[in-house]
């Protein structure tokens, strides 16, 4: 999954509104005044248009409940948004690596034979990439 909290640009601090604006535009939402993107995303997320507009302007509205709805609608983790909105301190957000067993369980792979097959496939794909392999036919 890509990182959904990009770094700030040239000393300009990243805000929830700026992140959300960039994220929605990258997904094809037209956020201009008459573009319809705000209404479409408001309908999808269950966040009122007025609240969404305030969040996009960094003018309030970025409470945990609203951020949860936005995160769910976008399919992104909630915690980085809570940090970005200063709802929780960054020091409390310490992402951790997960174990192979945790990753497989999250994917619903629980049988030992299936685990072995998935791990074998992943290793083969990684070996292929490391050797400069490609999916495209010439």
mmCIF file of C-alpha atoms in Angstrom:
data_model
loop_
_atom_site.group_PDB
_atom_site.id
_atom_site.type_symbol
_atom_site.label_atom_id
_atom_site.label_comp_id
_atom_site.label_asym_id
_atom_site.label_seq_id
_atom_site.Cartn_x
_atom_site.Cartn_y
_atom_site.Cartn_z
ATOM 1 C CA UNK A 1 0.000 0.000 0.000
ATOM 2 C CA UNK A 2 1.317 3.408 -0.817
ATOM 3 C CA UNK A 3 2.120 5.913 1.868
ATOM 4 C CA UNK A 4 -0.979 8.079 2.287
ATOM 5 C CA UNK A 5 0.735 10.814 4.283
ATOM 6 C CA UNK A 6 3.216 12.404 1.881
ATOM 7 C CA UNK A 7 5.954 14.669 3.227
ATOM 8 C CA UNK A 8 5.535 18.426 3.271
ATOM 9 C CA UNK A 9 6.869 20.371 0.310
ATOM 10 C CA UNK A 10 9.711 22.876 0.669
ATOM 11 C CA UNK A 11 9.032 23.736 4.285
ATOM 12 C CA UNK A 12 5.267 24.084 3.830
ATOM 13 C CA UNK A 13 3.675 21.930 6.526
ATOM 14 C CA UNK A 14 1.297 19.269 5.323
ATOM 15 C CA UNK A 15 -2.219 19.640 6.668
ATOM 16 C CA UNK A 16 -5.233 17.344 6.593
ATOM 17 C CA UNK A 17 -6.956 19.670 4.144
ATOM 18 C CA UNK A 18 -4.017 19.769 1.780
ATOM 19 C CA UNK A 19 -3.518 15.996 1.986
ATOM 20 C CA UNK A 20 -7.231 15.333 1.395
ATOM 21 C CA UNK A 21 -7.360 17.772 -1.521
ATOM 22 C CA UNK A 22 -4.381 16.082 -3.210
ATOM 23 C CA UNK A 23 -5.717 12.591 -2.459
ATOM 24 C CA UNK A 24 -9.174 13.318 -3.863
ATOM 25 C CA UNK A 25 -7.813 14.995 -6.986
ATOM 26 C CA UNK A 26 -5.456 12.051 -7.572
ATOM 27 C CA UNK A 27 -8.546 9.829 -7.510
ATOM 28 C CA UNK A 28 -10.337 11.917 -10.115
ATOM 29 C CA UNK A 29 -12.544 14.123 -7.952
ATOM 30 C CA UNK A 30 -12.951 17.609 -9.439
ATOM 31 C CA UNK A 31 -12.847 19.865 -6.379
ATOM 32 C CA UNK A 32 -13.447 23.158 -8.164
ATOM 33 C CA UNK A 33 -16.476 25.080 -6.986
ATOM 34 C CA UNK A 34 -18.734 23.636 -9.707
ATOM 35 C CA UNK A 35 -16.832 20.406 -10.337
ATOM 36 C CA UNK A 36 -19.150 18.144 -8.335
ATOM 37 C CA UNK A 37 -16.303 16.258 -6.668
ATOM 38 C CA UNK A 38 -17.048 17.535 -3.192
ATOM 39 C CA UNK A 39 -20.678 16.422 -3.403
ATOM 40 C CA UNK A 40 -19.701 13.010 -4.838
ATOM 41 C CA UNK A 41 -17.172 12.369 -2.073
ATOM 42 C CA UNK A 42 -19.529 13.714 0.606
ATOM 43 C CA UNK A 43 -22.190 11.268 -0.566
ATOM 44 C CA UNK A 44 -19.678 8.391 -0.638
ATOM 45 C CA UNK A 45 -18.195 9.131 2.771
ATOM 46 C CA UNK A 46 -21.292 10.260 4.654
ATOM 47 C CA UNK A 47 -19.586 13.541 5.581
ATOM 48 C CA UNK A 48 -21.773 16.616 5.002
ATOM 49 C CA UNK A 49 -20.539 18.835 2.149
ATOM 50 C CA UNK A 50 -20.134 21.814 4.494
ATOM 51 C CA UNK A 51 -17.959 19.765 6.858
ATOM 52 C CA UNK A 52 -15.927 18.382 3.966
ATOM 53 C CA UNK A 53 -15.365 21.923 2.677
ATOM 54 C CA UNK A 54 -14.154 23.029 6.124
ATOM 55 C CA UNK A 55 -11.760 20.081 6.306
ATOM 56 C CA UNK A 56 -10.412 20.877 2.838
ATOM 57 C CA UNK A 57 -9.832 24.509 3.910
ATOM 58 C CA UNK A 58 -8.289 23.405 7.248
ATOM 59 C CA UNK A 59 -11.026 25.442 8.900
ATOM 60 C CA UNK A 60 -12.252 22.866 11.411
ATOM 61 C CA UNK A 61 -14.324 19.761 10.963
ATOM 62 C CA UNK A 62 -11.399 17.338 11.201
ATOM 63 C CA UNK A 63 -12.700 15.595 14.309
ATOM 64 C CA UNK A 64 -12.027 11.864 14.822
ATOM 65 C CA UNK A 65 -15.485 10.796 13.621
ATOM 66 C CA UNK A 66 -15.208 12.759 10.395
ATOM 67 C CA UNK A 67 -11.654 11.540 9.807
ATOM 68 C CA UNK A 68 -12.826 7.951 10.341
ATOM 69 C CA UNK A 69 -15.490 8.351 7.650
ATOM 70 C CA UNK A 70 -12.956 9.907 5.264
ATOM 71 C CA UNK A 71 -10.403 7.159 5.914
ATOM 72 C CA UNK A 72 -12.999 4.422 5.406
ATOM 73 C CA UNK A 73 -14.272 5.974 2.176
ATOM 74 C CA UNK A 74 -10.727 6.249 0.817
ATOM 75 C CA UNK A 75 -9.596 2.876 2.142
ATOM 76 C CA UNK A 76 -6.658 4.387 4.010
ATOM 77 C CA UNK A 77 -5.511 3.889 7.609
ATOM 78 C CA UNK A 78 -7.084 6.243 10.142
ATOM 79 C CA UNK A 79 -4.122 6.704 12.487
ATOM 80 C CA UNK A 80 -1.927 8.756 10.113
ATOM 81 C CA UNK A 81 -4.866 11.120 9.537
ATOM 82 C CA UNK A 82 -5.335 11.523 13.282
ATOM 83 C CA UNK A 83 -1.639 12.408 13.569
ATOM 84 C CA UNK A 84 -1.836 14.815 10.632
ATOM 85 C CA UNK A 85 -4.840 16.539 12.240
ATOM 86 C CA UNK A 86 -2.965 16.754 15.558
ATOM 87 C CA UNK A 87 -5.650 14.650 17.234
ATOM 88 C CA UNK A 88 -2.944 12.320 18.534
ATOM 89 C CA UNK A 89 0.753 13.161 18.905
ATOM 90 C CA UNK A 90 3.102 11.768 16.282
ATOM 91 C CA UNK A 91 5.181 10.213 19.066
ATOM 92 C CA UNK A 92 2.243 7.904 19.876
ATOM 93 C CA UNK A 93 2.060 6.669 16.291
ATOM 94 C CA UNK A 94 4.818 4.149 15.908
ATOM 95 C CA UNK A 95 4.089 1.928 12.931
ATOM 96 C CA UNK A 96 5.639 -1.478 13.355
ATOM 97 C CA UNK A 97 6.615 -4.199 10.999
ATOM 98 C CA UNK A 98 4.360 -7.229 11.145
ATOM 99 C CA UNK A 99 5.491 -10.809 11.160
ATOM 100 C CA UNK A 100 5.018 -13.160 8.249
ATOM 101 C CA UNK A 101 2.377 -15.051 10.224
ATOM 102 C CA UNK A 102 0.488 -11.806 10.961
ATOM 103 C CA UNK A 103 0.571 -10.846 7.281
ATOM 104 C CA UNK A 104 -0.680 -14.236 6.178
ATOM 105 C CA UNK A 105 -3.427 -14.207 8.820
ATOM 106 C CA UNK A 106 -4.514 -10.736 7.666
ATOM 107 C CA UNK A 107 -4.837 -12.180 4.161
ATOM 108 C CA UNK A 108 -6.894 -15.090 5.494
ATOM 109 C CA UNK A 109 -4.177 -17.668 4.775
ATOM 110 C CA UNK A 110 -4.193 -19.983 7.791
ATOM 111 C CA UNK A 111 -3.547 -23.545 6.608
ATOM 112 C CA UNK A 112 0.139 -24.554 6.832
ATOM 113 C CA UNK A 113 0.212 -25.856 3.245
ATOM 114 C CA UNK A 114 -1.320 -22.621 1.950
ATOM 115 C CA UNK A 115 1.147 -20.535 3.974
ATOM 116 C CA UNK A 116 4.032 -22.473 2.451
ATOM 117 C CA UNK A 117 2.635 -22.020 -1.062
ATOM 118 C CA UNK A 118 2.154 -18.260 -0.644
ATOM 119 C CA UNK A 119 5.630 -17.799 0.824
ATOM 120 C CA UNK A 120 7.142 -19.863 -1.987
ATOM 121 C CA UNK A 121 5.376 -17.718 -4.584
ATOM 122 C CA UNK A 122 6.467 -14.477 -2.910
ATOM 123 C CA UNK A 123 10.081 -15.653 -2.761
ATOM 124 C CA UNK A 124 9.978 -16.612 -6.453
ATOM 125 C CA UNK A 125 8.535 -13.214 -7.394
ATOM 126 C CA UNK A 126 11.148 -11.377 -5.334
ATOM 127 C CA UNK A 127 13.954 -13.475 -6.821
ATOM 128 C CA UNK A 128 12.625 -12.726 -10.314
ATOM 129 C CA UNK A 129 12.531 -8.980 -9.597
ATOM 130 C CA UNK A 130 16.031 -9.030 -8.115
ATOM 131 C CA UNK A 131 17.326 -10.746 -11.233
ATOM 132 C CA UNK A 132 15.731 -8.097 -13.457
ATOM 133 C CA UNK A 133 12.817 -10.246 -14.580
ATOM 134 C CA UNK A 134 9.829 -8.668 -16.274
ATOM 135 C CA UNK A 135 6.191 -9.495 -16.915
ATOM 136 C CA UNK A 136 6.154 -7.941 -20.363
ATOM 137 C CA UNK A 137 6.753 -10.021 -23.453
ATOM 138 C CA UNK A 138 9.017 -8.689 -26.132
#
